[in-house]
C-alpha cells in the first residue's frame, strides 16, 4: 500500500510503501528495493523482515509489488516458493529449456515415469533424464554405461593406448620399451 510521508529509513519525503500488514512502517521504493535485493543476494529471502530493526514484522510481497522492479519481485517470489520446500525431496525437470522444480511425493523411491507439470514432457524421476521408454532404469544405466565404454575404447584406440593384461587398466607409452609392469604388482 502507498502512503505519503517520509521514508522510515532515509527520511526522504517521498511516496512510501507499507511493506507488511502487521506493522505500520513505510519505506520509499529505493530503500525497499535495496533491502529485498540484499536479502535475495544473501540467500535469506524466505521471509524478508521489516526494514525497521526494532520491528518483528515481515514484508508482504503483494504490498511491496508496486515499489519493486518486476524482475526483482519475480525472483523474490521464486525464492519464497523454493523456501517453502526447503526440507522436501525435490526433483527438477531434466529438459534444459524447462528445469522446473517439483516435490517428490513421499519416500517412495520406486517412482520412475513422471510428467513435468510445466512442459508436460515425460522424464524418469530415478535417473533424472528424459523418459527412457522401453527400458527399466537398470537397463538404461547399463546401456548408457555401454555407450560410455565404447567412447572410451574408441579414444584409447585413437591414442594408441594398451591394456595391462593383468588389471585391464589403460597404459599410455610415453617412452621406453613395450613392456608393461602391472601397477597392482608394482604397487605404484
Coordinates of N, CA, C and O in Angstrom, one line a residue:
X1 N 0.8 -1.2 0.0 CA 0.0 0.0 0.0 C 0.9 1.2 0.0 O 1.9 1.3 0.7
X2 N 0.5 2.2 -0.8 CA 1.2 3.5 -0.9 C 0.7 4.5 0.2 O -0.5 4.5 0.5
X3 N 1.6 5.4 0.6 CA 1.2 6.5 1.5 C 2.1 7.6 1.2 O 3.1 7.5 0.6
X4 N 1.8 8.8 1.7 CA 2.6 10.0 1.6 C 3.3 10.2 3.0 O 2.7 9.9 4.0
X5 N 4.6 10.6 2.9 CA 5.3 10.8 4.2 C 6.7 10.5 4.0 O 7.2 10.0 3.0
X6 N 7.5 10.7 5.1 CA 8.9 10.4 5.0 C 9.2 8.9 5.1 O 8.5 8.1 5.8
X7 N 10.2 8.4 4.4 CA 10.6 7.0 4.5 C 11.2 6.8 5.9 O 11.9 7.6 6.4
X8 N 10.9 5.6 6.5 CA 11.4 5.3 7.8 C 12.9 5.1 7.9 O 13.5 5.0 8.9
X9 N 13.5 4.9 6.7 CA 15.0 4.6 6.7 C 15.7 5.9 6.3 O 16.6 6.4 7.0
X10 N 15.5 6.4 5.1 CA 16.3 7.6 4.6 C 15.6 8.9 4.9 O 16.3 10.0 4.7
X11 N 14.4 8.9 5.4 CA 13.7 10.1 5.8 C 13.3 11.1 4.7 O 13.0 12.2 4.9
X12 N 13.5 10.6 3.5 CA 13.1 11.4 2.3 C 11.6 11.5 2.3 O 10.9 10.5 2.4
X13 N 11.1 12.7 2.0 CA 9.6 12.9 1.9 C 9.1 12.4 0.5 O 8.9 13.3 -0.4
X14 N 9.0 11.2 0.3 CA 8.6 10.6 -1.0 C 7.3 9.8 -0.8 O 6.8 9.6 0.3
X15 N 6.8 9.3 -1.9 CA 5.7 8.3 -1.9 C 6.3 7.1 -1.2 O 7.4 6.6 -1.6
X16 N 5.7 6.6 -0.1 CA 6.2 5.5 0.6 C 5.3 4.3 0.5 O 4.1 4.5 0.1
X17 N 5.8 3.2 0.8 CA 5.0 1.9 0.7 C 5.1 1.2 2.0 O 6.2 0.9 2.5
X18 N 3.9 0.8 2.4 CA 3.9 -0.1 3.6 C 4.3 -1.5 3.1 O 3.7 -2.0 2.1
X19 N 5.2 -2.1 3.8 CA 5.7 -3.4 3.3 C 5.0 -4.6 4.0 O 5.1 -5.7 3.5
X20 N 4.4 -4.4 5.1 CA 3.8 -5.5 5.8 C 2.4 -5.1 6.4 O 2.2 -4.0 6.7
X21 N 1.6 -6.1 6.5 CA 0.3 -5.8 7.1 C 0.3 -5.8 8.6 O -0.6 -5.3 9.3
X22 N 1.4 -6.4 9.2 CA 1.5 -6.5 10.7 C 2.1 -5.3 11.3 O 2.2 -5.2 12.5
X23 N 2.7 -4.4 10.5 CA 3.3 -3.2 11.1 C 2.9 -1.9 10.3 O 2.4 -2.1 9.2
X24 N 3.2 -0.8 10.8 CA 2.8 0.5 10.2 C 4.0 1.2 9.5 O 3.8 2.3 9.1
X25 N 5.2 0.6 9.5 CA 6.3 1.2 8.9 C 6.2 1.3 7.4 O 5.7 0.4 6.7
X26 N 6.6 2.5 6.9 CA 6.5 2.8 5.4 C 7.9 3.2 4.9 O 8.7 3.9 5.6
X27 N 8.2 2.7 3.7 CA 9.6 3.0 3.1 C 9.5 3.4 1.7 O 8.5 3.1 1.0
X28 N 10.5 4.2 1.3 CA 10.5 4.6 -0.1 C 10.9 3.4 -1.0 O 11.4 2.4 -0.5
X29 N 10.6 3.5 -2.3 CA 10.8 2.4 -3.2 C 12.3 2.0 -3.2 O 12.6 0.8 -3.3
X30 N 13.2 3.0 -3.2 CA 14.6 2.7 -3.3 C 15.1 1.9 -2.1 O 15.9 0.9 -2.2
X31 N 14.7 2.3 -0.9 CA 15.1 1.6 0.3 C 14.5 0.1 0.3 O 15.2 -0.8 0.7
X32 N 13.2 0.0 0.0 CA 12.6 -1.3 -0.1 C 13.3 -2.2 -1.1 O 13.6 -3.3 -0.8
X33 N 13.6 -1.6 -2.3 CA 14.3 -2.4 -3.3 C 15.6 -2.9 -2.8 O 16.0 -4.0 -3.0
X34 N 16.4 -2.0 -2.2 CA 17.7 -2.3 -1.8 C 17.7 -3.4 -0.7 O 18.5 -4.3 -0.7
X35 N 16.7 -3.3 0.2 CA 16.6 -4.3 1.3 C 16.2 -5.7 0.7 O 16.9 -6.7 1.0
X36 N 15.2 -5.8 -0.2 CA 14.8 -7.1 -0.8 C 16.0 -7.6 -1.6 O 16.3 -8.8 -1.5
X37 N 16.6 -6.8 -2.4 CA 17.7 -7.3 -3.2 C 18.9 -7.8 -2.4 O 19.4 -8.9 -2.7
X38 N 19.2 -7.2 -1.2 CA 20.2 -7.6 -0.4 C 19.9 -9.0 0.3 O 20.7 -9.9 0.4
X39 N 18.6 -9.2 0.6 CA 18.2 -10.4 1.2 C 18.3 -11.5 0.2 O 18.7 -12.7 0.5
X40 N 17.9 -11.3 -1.1 CA 17.9 -12.2 -2.2 C 19.4 -12.7 -2.4 O 19.7 -13.8 -2.5
X41 N 20.3 -11.7 -2.5 CA 21.7 -12.0 -2.8 C 22.4 -12.7 -1.7 O 23.3 -13.5 -1.9
X42 N 21.9 -12.5 -0.4 CA 22.5 -13.2 0.7 C 21.9 -14.6 0.9 O 22.3 -15.4 1.8
X43 N 20.8 -14.9 0.1 CA 20.2 -16.2 0.2 C 19.2 -16.3 1.3 O 18.8 -17.4 1.7
X44 N 18.8 -15.2 1.9 CA 17.8 -15.2 3.0 C 16.5 -14.6 2.7 O 16.0 -13.7 3.4
X45 N 16.0 -14.9 1.5 CA 14.7 -14.3 1.1 C 13.5 -15.0 1.5 O 12.4 -14.7 1.1
X46 N 13.6 -16.1 2.3 CA 12.4 -16.8 2.7 C 11.4 -16.0 3.3 O 10.3 -15.9 2.8
X47 N 11.7 -15.3 4.4 CA 10.8 -14.3 5.0 C 11.6 -13.0 5.2 O 12.4 -13.0 6.2
X48 N 11.4 -12.0 4.4 CA 12.1 -10.8 4.5 C 11.4 -9.9 5.6 O 10.3 -9.6 5.5
X49 N 12.2 -9.6 6.6 CA 11.7 -8.8 7.7 C 11.6 -7.4 7.4 O 12.1 -6.9 6.4
X50 N 10.8 -6.7 8.2 CA 10.6 -5.3 8.1 C 12.0 -4.6 8.2 O 12.9 -5.1 8.9
X51 N 12.1 -3.5 7.5 CA 13.4 -2.8 7.5 C 13.7 -2.1 8.8 O 14.9 -1.9 9.1
X52 N 12.7 -1.9 9.6 CA 12.9 -1.3 10.9 C 13.5 -2.4 11.9 O 12.8 -3.4 12.1
X53 N 14.7 -2.2 12.4 CA 15.3 -3.2 13.2 C 14.6 -3.6 14.4 O 14.7 -4.7 14.9
X54 N 13.8 -2.7 15.0 CA 13.0 -3.0 16.2 C 11.7 -3.7 15.9 O 11.0 -4.1 16.8
X55 N 11.4 -3.9 14.6 CA 10.1 -4.5 14.3 C 10.3 -6.0 14.0 O 11.2 -6.4 13.3
X56 N 9.4 -6.8 14.5 CA 9.4 -8.2 14.2 C 8.6 -8.6 13.0 O 8.5 -9.8 12.7
X57 N 7.9 -7.7 12.3 CA 7.1 -8.0 11.2 C 7.8 -8.4 10.0 O 9.0 -8.2 9.9
X58 N 7.2 -9.0 9.0 CA 7.8 -9.4 7.8 C 7.1 -8.7 6.6 O 5.9 -8.3 6.7
X59 N 7.8 -8.6 5.5 CA 7.3 -7.9 4.4 C 6.3 -8.8 3.6 O 6.6 -10.0 3.5
X60 N 5.3 -8.2 3.1 CA 4.3 -9.0 2.3 C 4.6 -8.6 0.8 O 4.6 -7.5 0.4
X61 N 5.0 -9.7 0.0 CA 5.4 -9.4 -1.4 C 4.3 -8.6 -2.2 O 4.6 -7.7 -2.9
X62 N 3.1 -8.9 -1.9 CA 2.0 -8.2 -2.7 C 1.9 -6.8 -2.3 O 1.6 -5.9 -3.2
X63 N 2.2 -6.4 -1.1 CA 2.2 -5.0 -0.7 C 3.4 -4.3 -1.2 O 3.3 -3.0 -1.4
X64 N 4.5 -5.0 -1.5 CA 5.7 -4.4 -2.0 C 5.8 -4.4 -3.5 O 6.6 -3.7 -4.1
X65 N 4.9 -5.1 -4.1 CA 5.0 -5.3 -5.6 C 5.1 -4.0 -6.4 O 5.9 -3.9 -7.3
X66 N 4.3 -3.0 -6.1 CA 4.3 -1.7 -6.8 C 5.6 -1.0 -6.7 O 6.0 -0.2 -7.6
X67 N 6.4 -1.2 -5.6 CA 7.6 -0.5 -5.4 C 8.8 -1.2 -6.0 O 9.9 -0.6 -6.0
X68 N 8.7 -2.4 -6.4 CA 9.8 -3.2 -6.8 C 9.9 -3.4 -8.3 O 8.8 -3.6 -9.0
X69 N 11.1 -3.4 -8.9 CA 11.1 -3.8 -10.3 C 10.6 -5.2 -10.6 O 10.7 -6.1 -9.7
X70 N 10.0 -5.4 -11.7 CA 9.3 -6.7 -12.0 C 10.3 -7.9 -11.8 O 9.9 -8.9 -11.2
X71 N 11.5 -7.8 -12.3 CA 12.4 -9.0 -12.2 C 12.8 -9.3 -10.8 O 12.9 -10.4 -10.4
X72 N 12.9 -8.2 -9.9 CA 13.3 -8.4 -8.5 C 12.1 -9.1 -7.8 O 12.2 -10.0 -7.0
X73 N 10.9 -8.6 -8.1 CA 9.7 -9.1 -7.5 C 9.5 -10.6 -7.9 O 9.3 -11.5 -7.0
X74 N 9.8 -11.0 -9.1 CA 9.6 -12.4 -9.6 C 10.7 -13.2 -8.9 O 10.4 -14.4 -8.5
X75 N 11.9 -12.7 -8.8 CA 13.0 -13.5 -8.1 C 12.6 -13.7 -6.7 O 12.9 -14.8 -6.1
X76 N 12.1 -12.7 -6.0 CA 11.7 -12.8 -4.6 C 10.6 -13.9 -4.5 O 10.7 -14.8 -3.6
X77 N 9.6 -13.8 -5.3 CA 8.5 -14.8 -5.2 C 9.0 -16.2 -5.5 O 8.6 -17.2 -4.8
X78 N 9.9 -16.4 -6.4 CA 10.5 -17.7 -6.7 C 11.3 -18.2 -5.5 O 11.2 -19.4 -5.1
X79 N 12.1 -17.3 -4.9 CA 12.8 -17.7 -3.7 C 11.9 -18.1 -2.5 O 12.1 -19.0 -1.8
X80 N 10.8 -17.4 -2.4 CA 9.8 -17.7 -1.4 C 9.2 -19.1 -1.6 O 9.1 -19.9 -0.7
X81 N 8.9 -19.4 -2.9 CA 8.3 -20.7 -3.2 C 9.3 -21.8 -2.9 O 9.0 -22.8 -2.3
X82 N 10.6 -21.5 -3.3 CA 11.6 -22.5 -3.0 C 11.8 -22.7 -1.5 O 12.0 -23.9 -1.1
X83 N 11.8 -21.7 -0.7 CA 12.0 -21.8 0.7 C 10.8 -22.6 1.4 O 11.1 -23.2 2.4
X84 N 9.7 -22.6 0.8 CA 8.6 -23.4 1.3 C 8.8 -24.9 1.3 O 8.2 -25.7 2.0
X85 N 9.7 -25.3 0.4 CA 10.0 -26.7 0.2 C 11.5 -27.1 0.6 O 12.1 -28.0 0.1
X86 N 12.0 -26.3 1.6 CA 13.4 -26.5 2.0 C 13.7 -27.9 2.4 O 14.8 -28.4 2.1
X87 N 12.8 -28.5 3.2 CA 13.2 -29.9 3.7 C 12.6 -31.0 2.8 O 12.9 -32.2 3.1
X88 N 11.9 -30.6 1.8 CA 11.3 -31.7 0.9 C 12.3 -32.2 -0.1 O 13.3 -31.6 -0.5
X89 N 12.0 -33.5 -0.5 CA 12.8 -34.1 -1.6 C 12.3 -33.4 -2.9 O 11.2 -33.5 -3.3
X90 N 13.3 -32.8 -3.6 CA 13.0 -32.1 -4.8 C 13.6 -32.8 -6.0 O 14.6 -33.5 -5.9
X91 N 12.9 -32.6 -7.1 CA 13.5 -33.1 -8.4 C 13.2 -32.0 -9.4 O 12.4 -31.2 -9.2
X92 N 14.0 -32.0 -10.4 CA 13.9 -31.0 -11.4 C 13.7 -31.6 -12.8 O 14.2 -32.7 -13.1
X93 N 12.9 -30.9 -13.6 CA 12.7 -31.4 -15.0 C 14.1 -31.4 -15.7 O 14.8 -30.4 -15.6
X94 N 14.4 -32.5 -16.3 CA 15.8 -32.6 -16.9 C 15.9 -31.9 -18.2 O 17.0 -31.8 -18.8
X95 N 14.9 -31.3 -18.8 CA 15.0 -30.6 -20.1 C 15.5 -29.2 -19.8 O 15.0 -28.5 -19.1
X96 N 16.6 -28.9 -20.5 CA 17.3 -27.6 -20.3 C 16.4 -26.4 -20.5 O 16.6 -25.4 -19.8
X97 N 15.4 -26.5 -21.4 CA 14.6 -25.3 -21.6 C 13.4 -25.2 -20.6 O 12.6 -24.3 -20.7
X98 N 13.4 -26.1 -19.6 CA 12.4 -26.1 -18.6 C 13.0 -26.0 -17.2 O 12.9 -25.0 -16.5
X99 N 13.6 -27.1 -16.7 CA 14.2 -27.2 -15.4 C 13.3 -26.8 -14.2 O 13.8 -26.4 -13.2
X100 N 12.0 -27.0 -14.4 CA 11.1 -26.7 -13.3 C 11.3 -27.6 -12.1 O 11.6 -28.8 -12.2
X101 N 11.2 -27.0 -10.9 CA 11.4 -27.8 -9.6 C 10.0 -28.4 -9.3 O 9.0 -27.8 -9.4
X102 N 10.1 -29.7 -8.9 CA 8.9 -30.4 -8.4 C 9.3 -31.1 -7.1 O 10.4 -31.4 -6.8
X103 N 8.3 -31.3 -6.3 CA 8.5 -32.0 -5.0 C 8.1 -33.5 -5.2 O 7.0 -33.8 -5.7
X104 N 9.0 -34.3 -4.8 CA 8.7 -35.8 -4.9 C 7.7 -36.2 -3.8 O 7.9 -35.8 -2.7
X105 N 6.8 -37.0 -4.2 CA 5.8 -37.5 -3.2 C 6.3 -38.5 -2.3 O 6.9 -39.5 -2.8
X106 N 6.2 -38.3 -1.0 CA 6.5 -39.4 0.0 C 8.0 -39.8 -0.1 O 8.9 -39.1 -0.6
X107 N 8.3 -41.0 0.4 CA 9.6 -41.5 0.5 C 9.7 -42.7 -0.5 O 10.7 -43.5 -0.4
X108 N 8.8 -42.8 -1.4 CA 8.8 -43.9 -2.4 C 9.9 -43.7 -3.5 O 9.7 -42.8 -4.3
X109 N 10.9 -44.5 -3.4 CA 12.0 -44.4 -4.4 C 11.7 -45.2 -5.7 O 12.6 -45.3 -6.5
X110 N 10.5 -45.8 -5.8 CA 10.3 -46.7 -6.9 C 9.6 -45.9 -8.0 O 9.4 -46.4 -9.1
X111 N 9.2 -44.6 -7.8 CA 8.5 -43.9 -8.9 C 9.6 -43.6 -9.9 O 10.7 -43.1 -9.7
X112 N 9.2 -43.9 -11.2 CA 10.1 -43.6 -12.3 C 9.5 -42.7 -13.3 O 10.0 -41.5 -13.4
X113 N 8.5 -43.1 -14.0 CA 7.9 -42.2 -15.0 C 7.2 -41.1 -14.4 O 6.2 -41.3 -13.6
X114 N 7.6 -39.9 -14.7 CA 6.9 -38.7 -14.2 C 6.7 -37.7 -15.3 O 7.4 -37.7 -16.3
X115 N 5.7 -36.8 -15.1 CA 5.4 -35.8 -16.1 C 5.7 -34.4 -15.5 O 5.2 -34.1 -14.4
X116 N 6.4 -33.6 -16.2 CA 6.7 -32.2 -15.7 C 5.4 -31.5 -15.8 O 4.6 -31.5 -16.7
X117 N 5.1 -30.8 -14.7 CA 3.9 -30.0 -14.6 C 3.8 -28.8 -15.5 O 2.8 -28.2 -15.7
X118 N 5.0 -28.3 -15.9 CA 5.1 -27.1 -16.8 C 5.1 -27.5 -18.2 O 4.3 -27.1 -19.0
X119 N 6.2 -28.2 -18.6 CA 6.4 -28.5 -20.1 C 5.6 -29.8 -20.5 O 5.6 -30.0 -21.7
X120 N 5.1 -30.5 -19.6 CA 4.3 -31.7 -19.9 C 5.1 -32.9 -20.6 O 4.5 -33.8 -21.1
X121 N 6.4 -32.8 -20.5 CA 7.2 -33.9 -21.1 C 7.5 -35.0 -20.0 O 7.6 -34.6 -18.8
X122 N 7.6 -36.2 -20.4 CA 7.9 -37.3 -19.5 C 9.4 -37.4 -19.2 O 10.2 -37.1 -20.1
X123 N 9.7 -37.7 -18.0 CA 11.1 -38.0 -17.6 C 11.1 -39.0 -16.5 O 10.1 -39.4 -15.9
X124 N 12.3 -39.6 -16.3 CA 12.5 -40.6 -15.2 C 13.0 -39.9 -14.0 O 14.0 -39.3 -13.9
X125 N 12.2 -40.0 -12.9 CA 12.5 -39.4 -11.6 C 13.7 -40.1 -10.9 O 14.4 -39.4 -10.1
X126 N 13.9 -41.3 -11.3 CA 15.1 -42.0 -10.7 C 16.4 -41.6 -11.3 O 17.3 -41.3 -10.7
X127 N 16.4 -41.7 -12.7 CA 17.6 -41.4 -13.4 C 17.8 -39.9 -13.7 O 18.9 -39.5 -14.0
X128 N 16.8 -39.2 -13.5 CA 16.8 -37.7 -13.7 C 17.2 -37.4 -15.1 O 18.0 -36.5 -15.4
X129 N 16.6 -38.1 -16.1 CA 16.8 -37.9 -17.5 C 15.5 -37.9 -18.2 O 14.5 -38.4 -17.7
X130 N 15.4 -37.5 -19.5 CA 14.2 -37.7 -20.3 C 13.8 -39.2 -20.2 O 14.6 -40.1 -20.1
X131 N 12.5 -39.4 -20.3 CA 12.0 -40.8 -20.2 C 12.6 -41.8 -21.1 O 12.7 -41.5 -22.3
X132 N 13.1 -42.9 -20.6 CA 13.7 -43.9 -21.4 C 12.7 -45.1 -21.6 O 12.7 -46.1 -21.0
X133 N 11.8 -44.8 -22.6 CA 10.8 -45.8 -22.9 C 11.4 -47.1 -23.4 O 12.4 -47.2 -24.1
X134 N 10.8 -48.2 -22.9 CA 11.2 -49.5 -23.3 C 12.3 -50.1 -22.5 O 12.8 -51.2 -22.9
X135 N 12.8 -49.4 -21.5 CA 13.9 -49.9 -20.7 C 13.7 -49.4 -19.3 O 13.4 -48.3 -19.0
X136 N 13.9 -50.4 -18.4 CA 13.8 -50.0 -17.0 C 15.1 -49.3 -16.6 O 16.0 -49.2 -17.4
X137 N 15.2 -48.7 -15.4 CA 16.3 -47.9 -15.0 C 17.6 -48.7 -15.1 O 18.6 -48.1 -15.6
X138 N 17.7 -49.9 -14.6 CA 18.9 -50.7 -14.7 C 19.4 -50.9 -16.1 O 20.6 -50.8 -16.4
X139 N 18.4 -51.3 -17.0 CA 18.8 -51.5 -18.4 C 19.3 -50.2 -19.0 O 20.2 -50.1 -19.8
X140 N 18.6 -49.1 -18.7 CA 19.0 -47.8 -19.2 C 20.4 -47.4 -18.8 O 21.3 -47.0 -19.6
X141 N 20.7 -47.6 -17.5 CA 22.0 -47.3 -17.0 C 23.1 -48.2 -17.6 O 24.2 -47.7 -17.9
X142 N 22.8 -49.4 -17.8 CA 23.7 -50.4 -18.5 C 24.0 -49.9 -19.9 O 25.1 -49.9 -20.3
X143 N 22.9 -49.5 -20.6 CA 23.0 -49.1 -22.0 C 23.9 -47.8 -22.0 O 24.7 -47.6 -22.9
X144 N 23.6 -46.9 -21.1 CA 24.4 -45.6 -21.0 C 25.8 -45.9 -20.7 O 26.7 -45.3 -21.3
X145 N 26.1 -46.9 -19.8 CA 27.5 -47.2 -19.4 C 28.1 -47.9 -20.6 O 29.3 -47.6 -20.9
X146 N 27.4 -48.7 -21.4 CA 28.0 -49.4 -22.6 C 28.4 -48.3 -23.6 O 29.4 -48.5 -24.2
X147 N 27.6 -47.3 -23.8 CA 27.9 -46.2 -24.7 C 29.1 -45.5 -24.3 O 30.0 -45.2 -25.1
X148 N 29.3 -45.2 -23.0 CA 30.4 -44.5 -22.5 C 31.7 -45.4 -22.6 O 32.8 -44.9 -23.0
X149 N 31.5 -46.7 -22.4 CA 32.6 -47.6 -22.6 C 33.1 -47.7 -24.0 O 34.3 -47.7 -24.3
X150 N 32.2 -47.7 -24.9 CA 32.5 -47.7 -26.4 C 33.3 -46.4 -26.7 O 34.2 -46.4 -27.5
X151 N 32.9 -45.3 -26.2 CA 33.6 -44.0 -26.4 C 35.0 -44.0 -25.9 O 35.9 -43.6 -26.6
X152 N 35.2 -44.6 -24.7 CA 36.5 -44.7 -24.1 C 37.4 -45.6 -25.0 O 38.5 -45.3 -25.2
X153 N 36.8 -46.8 -25.4 CA 37.6 -47.7 -26.2 C 38.0 -47.0 -27.6 O 39.1 -47.2 -28.0
X154 N 37.1 -46.2 -28.1 CA 37.4 -45.5 -29.4 C 38.6 -44.5 -29.1 O 39.5 -44.4 -29.9
X155 N 38.5 -43.8 -28.0 CA 39.5 -42.8 -27.7 C 40.9 -43.5 -27.5 O 41.9 -43.1 -27.9
X156 N 40.8 -44.6 -26.7 CA 42.1 -45.4 -26.4 C 42.7 -45.9 -27.7 O 43.9 -45.8 -27.9
X157 N 41.9 -46.3 -28.7 CA 42.5 -46.8 -29.9 C 43.1 -45.6 -30.7 O 44.2 -45.8 -31.3
X158 N 42.4 -44.5 -30.7 CA 42.9 -43.3 -31.4 C 44.3 -42.8 -30.8 O 45.1 -42.3 -31.5
X159 N 44.4 -43.0 -29.5 CA 45.7 -42.5 -28.9 C 46.7 -43.6 -28.7 O 47.7 -43.4 -28.0
X160 N 46.3 -44.8 -29.2 CA 47.2 -46.0 -29.2 C 47.6 -46.4 -27.7 O 48.7 -46.8 -27.5
X161 N 46.6 -46.4 -26.9 CA 46.8 -46.9 -25.5 C 46.7 -48.4 -25.5 O 46.0 -49.0 -26.4
X162 N 47.3 -49.0 -24.6 CA 47.2 -50.5 -24.5 C 46.7 -50.8 -23.1 O 46.8 -50.0 -22.2
X163 N 46.2 -52.1 -22.9 CA 45.7 -52.5 -21.6 C 46.6 -53.5 -21.0 O 47.2 -54.3 -21.7
X164 N 46.8 -53.3 -19.7 CA 47.6 -54.3 -18.9 C 46.8 -55.6 -19.0 O 45.6 -55.6 -18.7
X165 N 47.5 -56.7 -19.3 CA 46.9 -58.0 -19.4 C 46.4 -58.5 -18.0 O 45.5 -59.3 -17.9
X166 N 46.9 -58.0 -16.9 CA 46.5 -58.5 -15.6 C 45.4 -57.6 -15.0 O 44.3 -58.2 -14.6
X167 N 45.5 -56.3 -15.0 CA 44.5 -55.5 -14.3 C 43.5 -54.8 -15.2 O 42.6 -54.1 -14.8
X168 N 43.8 -54.8 -16.5 CA 43.0 -54.2 -17.5 C 43.0 -52.7 -17.5 O 42.2 -52.0 -18.3
X169 N 43.9 -52.0 -16.8 CA 44.0 -50.6 -16.8 C 44.6 -50.2 -18.1 O 45.4 -50.9 -18.7
X170 N 44.2 -49.0 -18.6 CA 44.9 -48.5 -19.9 C 46.2 -47.9 -19.5 O 46.4 -47.3 -18.5
X171 N 47.2 -48.1 -20.4 CA 48.5 -47.6 -20.3 C 48.9 -46.9 -21.5 O 48.7 -47.3 -22.6
X172 N 49.5 -45.7 -21.3 CA 50.0 -44.9 -22.4 C 51.5 -45.0 -22.5 O 52.2 -44.7 -21.4
X173 N 52.1 -45.3 -23.6 CA 53.5 -45.4 -23.7 C 54.0 -44.0 -24.0 O 53.6 -43.4 -25.0
X174 N 54.9 -43.5 -23.1 CA 55.5 -42.2 -23.3 C 56.9 -42.3 -23.8 O 57.4 -41.5 -24.6
X175 N 57.6 -43.3 -23.3 CA 59.0 -43.6 -23.8 C 59.4 -45.0 -23.4 O 58.6 -45.6 -22.6
X176 N 60.5 -45.5 -23.8 CA 61.0 -46.8 -23.4 C 60.5 -47.9 -24.2 O 59.9 -47.8 -25.3
X177 N 60.6 -49.2 -23.7 CA 60.2 -50.4 -24.4 C 58.7 -50.6 -24.3 O 58.0 -49.9 -23.7
X178 N 58.3 -51.7 -24.9 CA 56.9 -52.1 -24.9 C 56.4 -52.9 -23.7 O 55.3 -53.3 -23.6
X179 N 57.3 -53.2 -22.8 CA 57.0 -54.0 -21.6 C 56.1 -53.2 -20.7 O 56.3 -52.0 -20.4
X180 N 55.0 -53.8 -20.1 CA 54.1 -53.2 -19.2 C 54.3 -53.9 -17.9 O 54.1 -55.2 -17.8
X181 N 54.5 -53.2 -16.8 CA 54.6 -53.7 -15.5 C 53.2 -53.4 -14.8 O 52.9 -52.2 -14.7
X182 N 52.5 -54.4 -14.3 CA 51.2 -54.1 -13.7 C 51.3 -53.3 -12.5 O 52.2 -53.5 -11.6
X183 N 50.5 -52.3 -12.4 CA 50.6 -51.4 -11.2 C 50.1 -52.0 -9.9 O 50.5 -51.6 -8.8
X184 N 49.3 -53.1 -10.0 CA 48.9 -53.9 -8.8 C 50.1 -54.7 -8.2 O 50.2 -54.8 -7.0
X185 N 50.9 -55.2 -9.1 CA 52.1 -56.0 -8.6 C 53.2 -55.0 -8.2 O 53.8 -55.2 -7.2
X186 N 53.4 -54.0 -9.0 CA 54.4 -53.0 -8.7 C 54.1 -52.2 -7.5 O 55.0 -51.6 -6.9
X187 N 52.8 -52.0 -7.2 CA 52.4 -51.2 -6.0 C 52.4 -49.7 -6.3 O 52.1 -49.0 -5.4
X188 N 52.6 -49.3 -7.5 CA 52.6 -47.9 -7.8 C 51.6 -47.6 -8.8 O 51.1 -46.7 -9.1

